[in-house]
CSV table of C-alpha atoms and ligand atoms in Angstrom, one decimal:
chain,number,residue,atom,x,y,z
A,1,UNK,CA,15.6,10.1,23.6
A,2,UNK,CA,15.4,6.5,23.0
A,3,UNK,CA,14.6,4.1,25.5
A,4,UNK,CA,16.7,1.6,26.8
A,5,UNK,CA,15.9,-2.5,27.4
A,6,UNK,CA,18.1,-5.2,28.3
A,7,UNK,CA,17.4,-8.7,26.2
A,8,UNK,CA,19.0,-11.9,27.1
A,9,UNK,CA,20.6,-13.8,24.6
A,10,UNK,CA,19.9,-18.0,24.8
A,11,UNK,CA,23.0,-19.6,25.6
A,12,UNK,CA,23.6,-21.3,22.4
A,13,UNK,CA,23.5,-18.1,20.4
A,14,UNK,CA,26.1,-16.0,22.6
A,15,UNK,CA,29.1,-16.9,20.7
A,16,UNK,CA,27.6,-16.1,17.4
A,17,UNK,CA,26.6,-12.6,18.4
A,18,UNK,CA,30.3,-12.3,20.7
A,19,UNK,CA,31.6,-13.3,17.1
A,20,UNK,CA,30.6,-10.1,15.5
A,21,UNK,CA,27.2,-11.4,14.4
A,22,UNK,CA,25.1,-8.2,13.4
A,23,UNK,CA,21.2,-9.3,13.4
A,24,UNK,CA,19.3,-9.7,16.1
A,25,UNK,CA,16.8,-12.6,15.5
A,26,UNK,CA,13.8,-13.8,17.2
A,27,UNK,CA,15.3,-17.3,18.1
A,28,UNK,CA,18.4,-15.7,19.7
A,29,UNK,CA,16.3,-13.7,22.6
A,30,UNK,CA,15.2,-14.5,25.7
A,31,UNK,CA,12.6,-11.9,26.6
A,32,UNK,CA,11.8,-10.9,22.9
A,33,UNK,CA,8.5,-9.8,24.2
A,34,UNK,CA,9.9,-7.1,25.9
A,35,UNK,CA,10.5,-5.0,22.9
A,36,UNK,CA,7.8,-2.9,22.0
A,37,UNK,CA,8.6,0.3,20.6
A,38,UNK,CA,10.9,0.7,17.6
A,39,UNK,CA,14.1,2.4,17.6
A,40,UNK,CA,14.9,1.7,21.5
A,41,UNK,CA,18.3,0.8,22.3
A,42,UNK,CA,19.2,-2.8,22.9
A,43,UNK,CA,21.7,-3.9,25.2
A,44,UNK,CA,22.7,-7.6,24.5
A,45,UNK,CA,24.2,-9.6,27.8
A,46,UNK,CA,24.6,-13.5,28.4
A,47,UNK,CA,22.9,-15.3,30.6
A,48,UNK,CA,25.7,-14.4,33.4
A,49,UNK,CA,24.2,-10.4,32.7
A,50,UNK,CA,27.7,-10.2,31.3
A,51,UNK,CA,27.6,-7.4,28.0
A,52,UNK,CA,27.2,-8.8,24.9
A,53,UNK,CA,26.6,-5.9,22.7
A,54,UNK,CA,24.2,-2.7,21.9
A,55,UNK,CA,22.5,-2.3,19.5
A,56,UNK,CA,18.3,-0.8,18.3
A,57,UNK,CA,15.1,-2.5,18.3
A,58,UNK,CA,13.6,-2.0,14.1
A,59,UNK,CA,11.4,-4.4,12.4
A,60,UNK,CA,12.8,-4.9,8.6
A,61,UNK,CA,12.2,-8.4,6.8
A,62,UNK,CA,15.3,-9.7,8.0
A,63,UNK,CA,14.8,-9.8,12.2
A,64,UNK,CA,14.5,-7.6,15.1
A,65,UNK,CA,17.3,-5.1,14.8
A,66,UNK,CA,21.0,-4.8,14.5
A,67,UNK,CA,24.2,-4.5,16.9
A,68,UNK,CA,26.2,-1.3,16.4
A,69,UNK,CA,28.5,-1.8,18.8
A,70,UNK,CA,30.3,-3.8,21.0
A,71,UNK,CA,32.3,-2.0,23.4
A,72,UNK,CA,30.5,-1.5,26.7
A,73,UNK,CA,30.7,2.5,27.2
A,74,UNK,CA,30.2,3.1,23.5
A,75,UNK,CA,26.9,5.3,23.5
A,76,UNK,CA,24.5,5.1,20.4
A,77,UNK,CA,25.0,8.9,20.1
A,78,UNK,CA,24.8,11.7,17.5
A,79,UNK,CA,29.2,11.0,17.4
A,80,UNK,CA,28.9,7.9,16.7
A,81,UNK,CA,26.8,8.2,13.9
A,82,UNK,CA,29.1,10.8,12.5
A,83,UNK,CA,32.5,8.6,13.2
A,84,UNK,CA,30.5,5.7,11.2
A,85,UNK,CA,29.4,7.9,8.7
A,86,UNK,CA,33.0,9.7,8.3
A,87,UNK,CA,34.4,6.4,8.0
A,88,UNK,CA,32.4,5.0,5.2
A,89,UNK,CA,32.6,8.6,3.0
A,90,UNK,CA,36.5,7.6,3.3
A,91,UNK,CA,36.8,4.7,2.1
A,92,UNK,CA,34.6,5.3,-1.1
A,93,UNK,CA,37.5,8.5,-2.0
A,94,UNK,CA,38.5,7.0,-5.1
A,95,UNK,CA,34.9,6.9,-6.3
A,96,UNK,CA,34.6,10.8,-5.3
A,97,UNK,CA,37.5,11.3,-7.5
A,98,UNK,CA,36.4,10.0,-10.8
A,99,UNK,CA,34.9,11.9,-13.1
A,100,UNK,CA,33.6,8.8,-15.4
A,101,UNK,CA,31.5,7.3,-12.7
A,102,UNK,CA,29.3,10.1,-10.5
A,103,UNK,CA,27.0,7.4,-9.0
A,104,UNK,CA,27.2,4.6,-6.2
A,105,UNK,CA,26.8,3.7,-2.3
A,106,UNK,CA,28.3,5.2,0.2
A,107,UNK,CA,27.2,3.8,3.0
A,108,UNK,CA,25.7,0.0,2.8
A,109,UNK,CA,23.9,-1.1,6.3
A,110,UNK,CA,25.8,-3.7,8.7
A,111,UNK,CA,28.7,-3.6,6.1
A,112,UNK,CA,29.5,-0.2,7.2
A,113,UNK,CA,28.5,-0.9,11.0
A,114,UNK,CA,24.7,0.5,10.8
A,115,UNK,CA,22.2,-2.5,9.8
A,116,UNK,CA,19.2,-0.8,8.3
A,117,UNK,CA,20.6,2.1,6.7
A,118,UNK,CA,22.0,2.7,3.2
A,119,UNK,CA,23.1,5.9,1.5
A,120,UNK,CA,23.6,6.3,-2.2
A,121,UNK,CA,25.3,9.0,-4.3
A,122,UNK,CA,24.0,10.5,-7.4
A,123,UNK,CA,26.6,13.3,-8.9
A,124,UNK,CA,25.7,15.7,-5.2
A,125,UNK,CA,22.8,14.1,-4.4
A,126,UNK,CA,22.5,11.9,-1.8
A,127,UNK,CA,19.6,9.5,-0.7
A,128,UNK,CA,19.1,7.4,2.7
A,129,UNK,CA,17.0,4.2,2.6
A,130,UNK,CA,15.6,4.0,6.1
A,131,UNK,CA,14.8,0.4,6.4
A,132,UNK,CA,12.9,0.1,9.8
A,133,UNK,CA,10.7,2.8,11.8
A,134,UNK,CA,13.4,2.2,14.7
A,135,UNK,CA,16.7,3.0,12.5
A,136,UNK,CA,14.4,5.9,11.2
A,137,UNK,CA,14.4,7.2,14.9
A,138,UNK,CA,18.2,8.7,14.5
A,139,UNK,CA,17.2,10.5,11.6
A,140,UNK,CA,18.3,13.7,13.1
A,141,UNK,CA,21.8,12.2,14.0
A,142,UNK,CA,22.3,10.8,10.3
A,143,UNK,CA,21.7,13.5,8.3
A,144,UNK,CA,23.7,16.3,10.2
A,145,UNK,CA,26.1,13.9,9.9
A,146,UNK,CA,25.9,13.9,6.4
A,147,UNK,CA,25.2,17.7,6.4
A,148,UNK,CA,28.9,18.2,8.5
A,149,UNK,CA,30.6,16.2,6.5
A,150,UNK,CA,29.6,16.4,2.4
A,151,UNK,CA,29.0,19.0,0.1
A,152,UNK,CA,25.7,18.2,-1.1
A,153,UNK,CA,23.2,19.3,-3.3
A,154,UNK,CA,20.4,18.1,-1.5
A,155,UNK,CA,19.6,14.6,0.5
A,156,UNK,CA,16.4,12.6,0.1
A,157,UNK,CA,15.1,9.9,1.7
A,158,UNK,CA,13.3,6.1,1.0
A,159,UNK,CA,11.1,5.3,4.1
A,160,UNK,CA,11.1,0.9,3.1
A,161,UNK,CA,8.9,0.6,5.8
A,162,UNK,CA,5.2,0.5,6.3
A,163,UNK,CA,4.7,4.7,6.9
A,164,UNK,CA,0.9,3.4,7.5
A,165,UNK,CA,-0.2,6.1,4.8
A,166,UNK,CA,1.0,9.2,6.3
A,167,UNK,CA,2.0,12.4,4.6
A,168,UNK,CA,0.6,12.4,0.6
A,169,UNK,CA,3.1,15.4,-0.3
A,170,UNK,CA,5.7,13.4,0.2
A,171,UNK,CA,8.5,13.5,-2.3
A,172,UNK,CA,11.4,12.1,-0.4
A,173,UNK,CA,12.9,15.2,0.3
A,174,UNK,CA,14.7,16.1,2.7
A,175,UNK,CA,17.0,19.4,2.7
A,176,UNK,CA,19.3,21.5,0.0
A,177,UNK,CA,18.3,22.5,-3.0
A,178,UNK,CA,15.3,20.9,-4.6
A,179,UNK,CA,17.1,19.0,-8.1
A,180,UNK,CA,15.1,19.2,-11.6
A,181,UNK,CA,14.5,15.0,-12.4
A,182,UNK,CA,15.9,13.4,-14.3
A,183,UNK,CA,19.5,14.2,-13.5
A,184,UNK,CA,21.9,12.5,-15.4
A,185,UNK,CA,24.5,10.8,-13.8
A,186,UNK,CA,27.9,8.7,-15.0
A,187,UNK,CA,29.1,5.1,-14.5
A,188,UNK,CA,31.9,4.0,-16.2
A,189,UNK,CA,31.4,7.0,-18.6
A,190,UNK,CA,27.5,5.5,-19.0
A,191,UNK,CA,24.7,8.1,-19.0
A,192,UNK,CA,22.0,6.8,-16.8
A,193,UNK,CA,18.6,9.1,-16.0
A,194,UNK,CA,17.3,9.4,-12.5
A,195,UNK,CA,14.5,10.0,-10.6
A,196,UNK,CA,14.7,11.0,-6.6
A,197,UNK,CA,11.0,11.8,-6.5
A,198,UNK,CA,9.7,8.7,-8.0
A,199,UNK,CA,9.9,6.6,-5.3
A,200,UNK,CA,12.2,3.2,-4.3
A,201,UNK,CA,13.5,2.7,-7.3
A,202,UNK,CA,15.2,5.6,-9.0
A,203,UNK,CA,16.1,4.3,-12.3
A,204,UNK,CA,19.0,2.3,-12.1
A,205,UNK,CA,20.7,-0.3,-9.7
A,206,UNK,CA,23.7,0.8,-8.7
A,207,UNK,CA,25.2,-2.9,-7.3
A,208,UNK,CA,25.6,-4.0,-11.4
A,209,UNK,CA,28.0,-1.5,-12.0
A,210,UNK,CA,30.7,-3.9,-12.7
A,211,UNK,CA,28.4,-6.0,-14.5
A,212,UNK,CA,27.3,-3.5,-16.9
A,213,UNK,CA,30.7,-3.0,-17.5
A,214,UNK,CA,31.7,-6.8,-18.3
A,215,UNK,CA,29.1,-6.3,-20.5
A,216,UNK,CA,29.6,-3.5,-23.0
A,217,UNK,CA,33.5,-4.3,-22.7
A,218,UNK,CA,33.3,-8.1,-23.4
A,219,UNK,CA,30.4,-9.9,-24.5
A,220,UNK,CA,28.6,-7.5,-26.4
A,221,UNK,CA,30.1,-7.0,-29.6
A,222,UNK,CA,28.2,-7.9,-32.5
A,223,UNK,CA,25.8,-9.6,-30.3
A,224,UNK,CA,22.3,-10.6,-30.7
A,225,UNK,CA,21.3,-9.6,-27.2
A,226,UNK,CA,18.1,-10.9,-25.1
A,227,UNK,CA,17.1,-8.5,-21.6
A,228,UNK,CA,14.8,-9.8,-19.8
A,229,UNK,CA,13.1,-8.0,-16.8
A,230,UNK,CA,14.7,-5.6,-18.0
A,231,UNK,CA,13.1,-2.0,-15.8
A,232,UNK,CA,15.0,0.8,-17.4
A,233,UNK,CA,16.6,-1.2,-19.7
A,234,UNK,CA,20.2,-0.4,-18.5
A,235,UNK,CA,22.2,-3.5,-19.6
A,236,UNK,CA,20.5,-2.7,-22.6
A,237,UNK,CA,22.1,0.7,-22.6
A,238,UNK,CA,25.4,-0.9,-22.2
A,239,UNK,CA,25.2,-4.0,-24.4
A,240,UNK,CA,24.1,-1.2,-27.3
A,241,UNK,CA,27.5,1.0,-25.8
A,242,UNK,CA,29.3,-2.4,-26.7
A,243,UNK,CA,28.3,-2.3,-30.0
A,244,UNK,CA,25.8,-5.5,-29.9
A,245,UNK,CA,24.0,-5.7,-33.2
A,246,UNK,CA,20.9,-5.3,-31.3
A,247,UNK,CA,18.9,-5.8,-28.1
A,248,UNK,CA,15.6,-6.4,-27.2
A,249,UNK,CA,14.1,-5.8,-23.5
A,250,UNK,CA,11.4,-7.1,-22.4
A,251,UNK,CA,9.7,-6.3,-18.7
A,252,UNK,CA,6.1,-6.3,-17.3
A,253,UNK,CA,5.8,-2.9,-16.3
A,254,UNK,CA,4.1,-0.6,-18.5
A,255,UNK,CA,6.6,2.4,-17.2
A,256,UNK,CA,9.5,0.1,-18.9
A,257,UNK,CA,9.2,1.2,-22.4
A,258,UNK,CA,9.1,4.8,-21.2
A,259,UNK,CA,11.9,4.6,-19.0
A,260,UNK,CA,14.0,2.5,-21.5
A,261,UNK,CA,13.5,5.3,-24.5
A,262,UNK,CA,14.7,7.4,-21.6
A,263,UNK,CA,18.2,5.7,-21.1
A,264,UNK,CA,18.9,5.2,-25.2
A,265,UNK,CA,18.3,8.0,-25.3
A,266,UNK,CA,20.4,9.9,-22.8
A,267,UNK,CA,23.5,7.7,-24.2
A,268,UNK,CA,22.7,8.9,-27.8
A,269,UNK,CA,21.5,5.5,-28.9
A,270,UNK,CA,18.6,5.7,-31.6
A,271,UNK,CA,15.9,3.5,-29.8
A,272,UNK,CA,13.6,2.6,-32.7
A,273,UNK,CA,16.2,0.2,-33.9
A,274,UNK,CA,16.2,-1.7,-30.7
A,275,UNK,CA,13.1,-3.5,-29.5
A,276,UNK,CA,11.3,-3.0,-26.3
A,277,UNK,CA,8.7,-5.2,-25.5
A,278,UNK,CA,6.1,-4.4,-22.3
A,279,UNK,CA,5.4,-8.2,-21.7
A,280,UNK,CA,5.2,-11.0,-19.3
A,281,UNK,CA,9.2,-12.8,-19.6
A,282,UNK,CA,7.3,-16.7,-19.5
A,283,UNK,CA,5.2,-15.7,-22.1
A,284,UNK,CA,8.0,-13.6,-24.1
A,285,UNK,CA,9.5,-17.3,-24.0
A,286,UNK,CA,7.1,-19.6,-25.5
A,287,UNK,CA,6.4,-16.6,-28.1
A,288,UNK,CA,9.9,-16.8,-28.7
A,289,UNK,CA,10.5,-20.8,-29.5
A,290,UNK,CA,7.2,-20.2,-31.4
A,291,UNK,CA,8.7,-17.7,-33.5
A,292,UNK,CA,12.5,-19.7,-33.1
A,293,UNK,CA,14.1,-16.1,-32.2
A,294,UNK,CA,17.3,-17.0,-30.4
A,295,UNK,CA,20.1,-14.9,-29.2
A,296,UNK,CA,23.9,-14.8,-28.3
A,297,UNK,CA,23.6,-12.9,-25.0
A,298,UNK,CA,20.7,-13.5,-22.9
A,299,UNK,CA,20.2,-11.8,-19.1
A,300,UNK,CA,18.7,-13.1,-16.7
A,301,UNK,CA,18.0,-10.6,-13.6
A,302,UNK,CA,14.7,-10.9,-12.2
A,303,UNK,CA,13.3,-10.1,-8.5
A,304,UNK,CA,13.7,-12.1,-6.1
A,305,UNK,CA,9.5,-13.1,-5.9
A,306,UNK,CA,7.5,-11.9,-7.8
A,307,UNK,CA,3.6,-12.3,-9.3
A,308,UNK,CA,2.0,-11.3,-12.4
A,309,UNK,CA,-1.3,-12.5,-13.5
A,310,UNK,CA,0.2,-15.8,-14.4
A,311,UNK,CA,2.3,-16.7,-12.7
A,312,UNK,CA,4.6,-16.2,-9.6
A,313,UNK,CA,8.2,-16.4,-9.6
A,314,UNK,CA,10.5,-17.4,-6.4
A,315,UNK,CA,14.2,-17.4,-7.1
A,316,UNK,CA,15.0,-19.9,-4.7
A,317,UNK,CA,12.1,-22.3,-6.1
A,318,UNK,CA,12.1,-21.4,-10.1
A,319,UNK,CA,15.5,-20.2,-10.8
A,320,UNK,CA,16.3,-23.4,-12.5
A,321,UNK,CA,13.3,-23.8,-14.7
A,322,UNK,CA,14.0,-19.4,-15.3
A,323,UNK,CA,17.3,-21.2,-16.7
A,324,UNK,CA,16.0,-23.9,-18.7
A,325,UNK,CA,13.6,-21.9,-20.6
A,326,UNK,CA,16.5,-18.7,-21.6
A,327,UNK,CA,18.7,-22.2,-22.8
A,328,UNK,CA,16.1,-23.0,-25.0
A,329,UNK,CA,16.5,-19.9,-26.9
A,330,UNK,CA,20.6,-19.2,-26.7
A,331,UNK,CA,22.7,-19.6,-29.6
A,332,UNK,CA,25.4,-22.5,-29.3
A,333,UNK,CA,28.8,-20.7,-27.9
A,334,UNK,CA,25.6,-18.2,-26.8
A,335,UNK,CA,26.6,-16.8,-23.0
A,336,UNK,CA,23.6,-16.4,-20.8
A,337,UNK,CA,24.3,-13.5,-17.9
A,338,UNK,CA,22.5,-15.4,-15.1
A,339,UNK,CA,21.9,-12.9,-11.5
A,340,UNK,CA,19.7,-13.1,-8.7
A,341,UNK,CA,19.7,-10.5,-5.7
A,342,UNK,CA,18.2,-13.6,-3.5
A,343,UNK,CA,20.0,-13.7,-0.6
A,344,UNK,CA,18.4,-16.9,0.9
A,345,UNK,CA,21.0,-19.0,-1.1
A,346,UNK,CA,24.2,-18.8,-1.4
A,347,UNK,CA,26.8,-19.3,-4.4
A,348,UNK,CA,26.8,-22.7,-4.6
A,349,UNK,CA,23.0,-23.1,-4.1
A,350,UNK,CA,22.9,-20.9,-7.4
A,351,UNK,CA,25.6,-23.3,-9.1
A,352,UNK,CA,23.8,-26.3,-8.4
A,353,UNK,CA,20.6,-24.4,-10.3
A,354,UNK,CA,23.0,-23.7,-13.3
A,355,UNK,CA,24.1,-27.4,-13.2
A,356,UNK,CA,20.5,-29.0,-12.7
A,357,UNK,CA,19.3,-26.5,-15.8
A,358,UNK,CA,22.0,-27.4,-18.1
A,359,UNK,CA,21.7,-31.3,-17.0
A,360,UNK,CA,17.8,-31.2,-17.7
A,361,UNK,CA,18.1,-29.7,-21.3
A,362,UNK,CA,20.8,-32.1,-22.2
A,363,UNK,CA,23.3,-29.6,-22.8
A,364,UNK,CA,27.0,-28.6,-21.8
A,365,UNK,CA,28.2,-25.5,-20.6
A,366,UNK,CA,31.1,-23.4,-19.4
A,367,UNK,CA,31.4,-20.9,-16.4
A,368,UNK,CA,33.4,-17.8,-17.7
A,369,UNK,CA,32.8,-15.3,-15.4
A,370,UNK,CA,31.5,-14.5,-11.8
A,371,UNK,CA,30.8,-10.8,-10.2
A,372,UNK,CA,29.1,-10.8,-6.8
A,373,UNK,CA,28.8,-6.9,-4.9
A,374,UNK,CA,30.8,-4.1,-5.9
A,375,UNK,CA,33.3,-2.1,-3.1
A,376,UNK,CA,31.3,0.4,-2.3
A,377,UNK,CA,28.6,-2.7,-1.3
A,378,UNK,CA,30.7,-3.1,1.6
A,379,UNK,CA,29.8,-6.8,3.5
A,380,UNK,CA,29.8,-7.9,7.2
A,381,UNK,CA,32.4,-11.0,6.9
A,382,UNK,CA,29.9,-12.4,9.8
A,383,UNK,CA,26.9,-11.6,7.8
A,384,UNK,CA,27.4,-13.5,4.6
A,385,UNK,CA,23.3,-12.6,4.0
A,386,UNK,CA,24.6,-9.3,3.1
A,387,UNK,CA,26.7,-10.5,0.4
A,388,UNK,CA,23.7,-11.6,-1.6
A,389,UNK,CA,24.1,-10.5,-5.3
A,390,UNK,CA,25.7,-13.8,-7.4
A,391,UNK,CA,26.0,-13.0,-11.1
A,392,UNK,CA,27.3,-15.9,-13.8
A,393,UNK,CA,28.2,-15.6,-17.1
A,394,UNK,CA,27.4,-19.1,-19.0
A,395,UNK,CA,28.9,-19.9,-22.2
A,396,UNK,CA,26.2,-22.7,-23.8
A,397,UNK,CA,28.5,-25.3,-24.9
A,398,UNK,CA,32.1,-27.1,-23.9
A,399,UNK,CA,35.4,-25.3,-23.2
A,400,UNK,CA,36.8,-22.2,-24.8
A,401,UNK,CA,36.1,-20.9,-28.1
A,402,UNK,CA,39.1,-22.0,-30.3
A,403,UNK,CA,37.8,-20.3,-33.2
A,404,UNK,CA,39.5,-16.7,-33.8
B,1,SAH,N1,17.6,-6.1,-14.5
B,1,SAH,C1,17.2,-4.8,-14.1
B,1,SAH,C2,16.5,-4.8,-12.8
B,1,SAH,C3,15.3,-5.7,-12.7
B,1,SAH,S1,14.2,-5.2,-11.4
B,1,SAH,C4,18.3,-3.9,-14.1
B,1,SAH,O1,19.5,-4.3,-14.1
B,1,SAH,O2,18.1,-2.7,-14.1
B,1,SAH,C5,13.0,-6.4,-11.7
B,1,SAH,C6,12.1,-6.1,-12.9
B,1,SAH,O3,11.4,-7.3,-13.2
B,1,SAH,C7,11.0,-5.0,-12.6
B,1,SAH,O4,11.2,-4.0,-13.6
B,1,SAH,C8,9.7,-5.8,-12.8
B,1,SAH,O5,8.7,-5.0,-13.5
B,1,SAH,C9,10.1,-6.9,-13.7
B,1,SAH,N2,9.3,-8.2,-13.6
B,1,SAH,C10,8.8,-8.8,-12.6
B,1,SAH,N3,8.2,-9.9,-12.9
B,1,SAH,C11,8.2,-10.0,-14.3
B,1,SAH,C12,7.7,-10.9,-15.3
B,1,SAH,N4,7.0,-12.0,-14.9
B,1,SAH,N5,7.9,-10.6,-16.6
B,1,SAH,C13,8.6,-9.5,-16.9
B,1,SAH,N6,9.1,-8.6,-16.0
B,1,SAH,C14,8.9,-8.8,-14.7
């Protein structure tokens, strides 16, 4: 059983929280103090001891814990785990239904009512991302929820918390039967390879689906195309699917070329005639100009901080100069795919980096495109954090293409 404390929200946070706000934040809390042991339930009251909310007490990045619920005599029970879990399987039907596409989320944290949890689908496979030692403690509830109520093959798990370097046999798995990696799964009729027992990252992200697709289906053809930090190389994939003349990928990681054979592979593409370069992207950009390589579709997706020997990249601080340097290097009527996952800035924030970038190099461009998170991403509308992937297409140059 999970304990039970009472916090006090300051007065001028009450109506933020009464207004559906999920997070519960440091600043917000009287008697913060008073939480100790992760996973124990929260109840939320005002400073008249009048209920606020209840919620659970896990550490992630983000704050303290998250409000589930906000009806008084609603219990933080194995039910309502299932009704929350039941909920979110329905309204990702349609993705159960089609055959071309046999991966994405069905269930995605405060968007679905659970902050801290996620659960992705790979073709019967399913996978839960604990993000805090406290949401961890309703393990039991979550998965016999998702053992009542799917068919699957078998579930594993991503503890994204500090596990303090506990068990060494541990593959992630959880129950069913053990799968054989890589499995292959679908999107949009796109083979992608992937990996349960190889930790966080499985191979592809799933959030880019419609990107991918934008991709192959309209700015590919023909093209020239630039990845950079590319991982497994999967806008590659679907540039190549698009018929682009050629692409190049370049990330940091040394398991990148492997992995990015892999996916050509798997979709039938001959990889030897596309290159894939294991390099740092700020130096893949000076030896670029040097060589005066440019390209007609460059991406731009990189972490949101991150350090190599070099250098260290923040998108909030270095997204602009990230945008000045792939400029430098785009064909004229060349589109640059520019997406960060950040989710300390918002839209505009990101805009205002395009603007700036363009501005600095002297040049004009177009916005012709914008994709933020997929459906099955589902977002709190009172958590706009949540809605953090931003993705623009940028056509280098003025106004539309007149030429036919
Ligand atoms: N765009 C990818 C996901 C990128 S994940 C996709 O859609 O699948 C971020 C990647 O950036 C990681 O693979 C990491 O190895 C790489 N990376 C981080 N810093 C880098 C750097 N300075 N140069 C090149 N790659 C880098």
């Amino acid at each position: 059983m999970n304990s039970e404390v009472k916090v006090e929200v300051k007065r001028k946070h009450v109506n933020k929280f009464k207004g559906g706000y999920p997070l519960i934040f440091k600043e917000a809390i009287m008697n913060i103090d008073d939480l100790t042991e992760e996973g124990t339930i929260i109840t939320l009251v005002d400073e008249r001891n009048q209920f606020i909310g209840r919620g659970y007490y896990g550490k992630q990045n983000k704050g303290y814990g998250w409000v589930l619920t906000h009806k008084e005599n609603e219990q933080l029970d194995a039910h309502f785990f299932e009704k929350k879990i039941r909920t979110a399987l329905n309204k990702r039907k349609h993705f159960f239904t089609d055959s071309e596409t046999t991966a994405f989320r069905v269930f995605n944290g405060e968007g679905d009512g659970i902050g801290g949890l996620t659960v992705d689908y790979f073709d019967g496979y399913y996978v839960i991302s604990w993000y805090s030692e406290g949401i961890y403690t309703f393990n039991e509830e979550v998965i016999q929820s998702l053992k009542t109520l799917t068919d699957y093959k078998a579930i594993y798990e991503k503890k994204r918390f500090d596990t303090k370097g506990t068990s060494i046999d541990d593959d992630d798995f959880v129950c069913g039967e053990r799968g054989e990696f890589p499995i292959i799964v679908k999107e949009n009729g796109i083979n992608f390879a992937i990996y349960l027992d190889e930790g966080a990252m499985v191979g592809v992200f799933l959030d880019q689906r419609e990107v991918r697709k934008a991709i192959r289906d309209s700015y590919a053809k023909g093209k020239n195309v630039l990845n950079t930090f590319s991982y497994t190389g999967a806008f590659s994939v679907a540039a190549e699917l698009g018929g682009a003349e050629k692409t190049t990928s370049v990330d940091l990681a040394n398991r990148s070329l492997s992995k990015t054979i892999e996916q050509f592979s798997v979709n039938g593409i001959d990889y030897e005639a596309q290159d894939i370069i294991v390099m740092d992207v700020f130096n893949y950009f000076k030896y670029a100009v040097k060589k005066n390589l440019s390209f007609d579709l460059v991406i731009l997706d990189p972490p949101s901080f991150a350090r190599s020997k070099k250098y260290t990249f923040s998108a909030a601080k270095d997204y602009k100069n990230l945008l000045k340097e792939a400029i430098a290097i785009t064909e004229k009527d060349g589109v640059i795919v520019a997406s960060t996952n950040c989710s300390t800035f918002g839209i505009e924030k990101f805009k205002g980096f395009i603007e700036t970038a363009f501005k600095e190099r002297n040049e004009k461009y177009t916005i012709l495109e914008e994709f933020s998170l997929p459906d099955d991403f589902r977002t709190a509308k009172e958590f706009q954090e949540g809605n953090y992937l931003k993705v623009v297409f940028i056509k280098k140059g003025k106004g539309q293409n007149r030429r036919r």
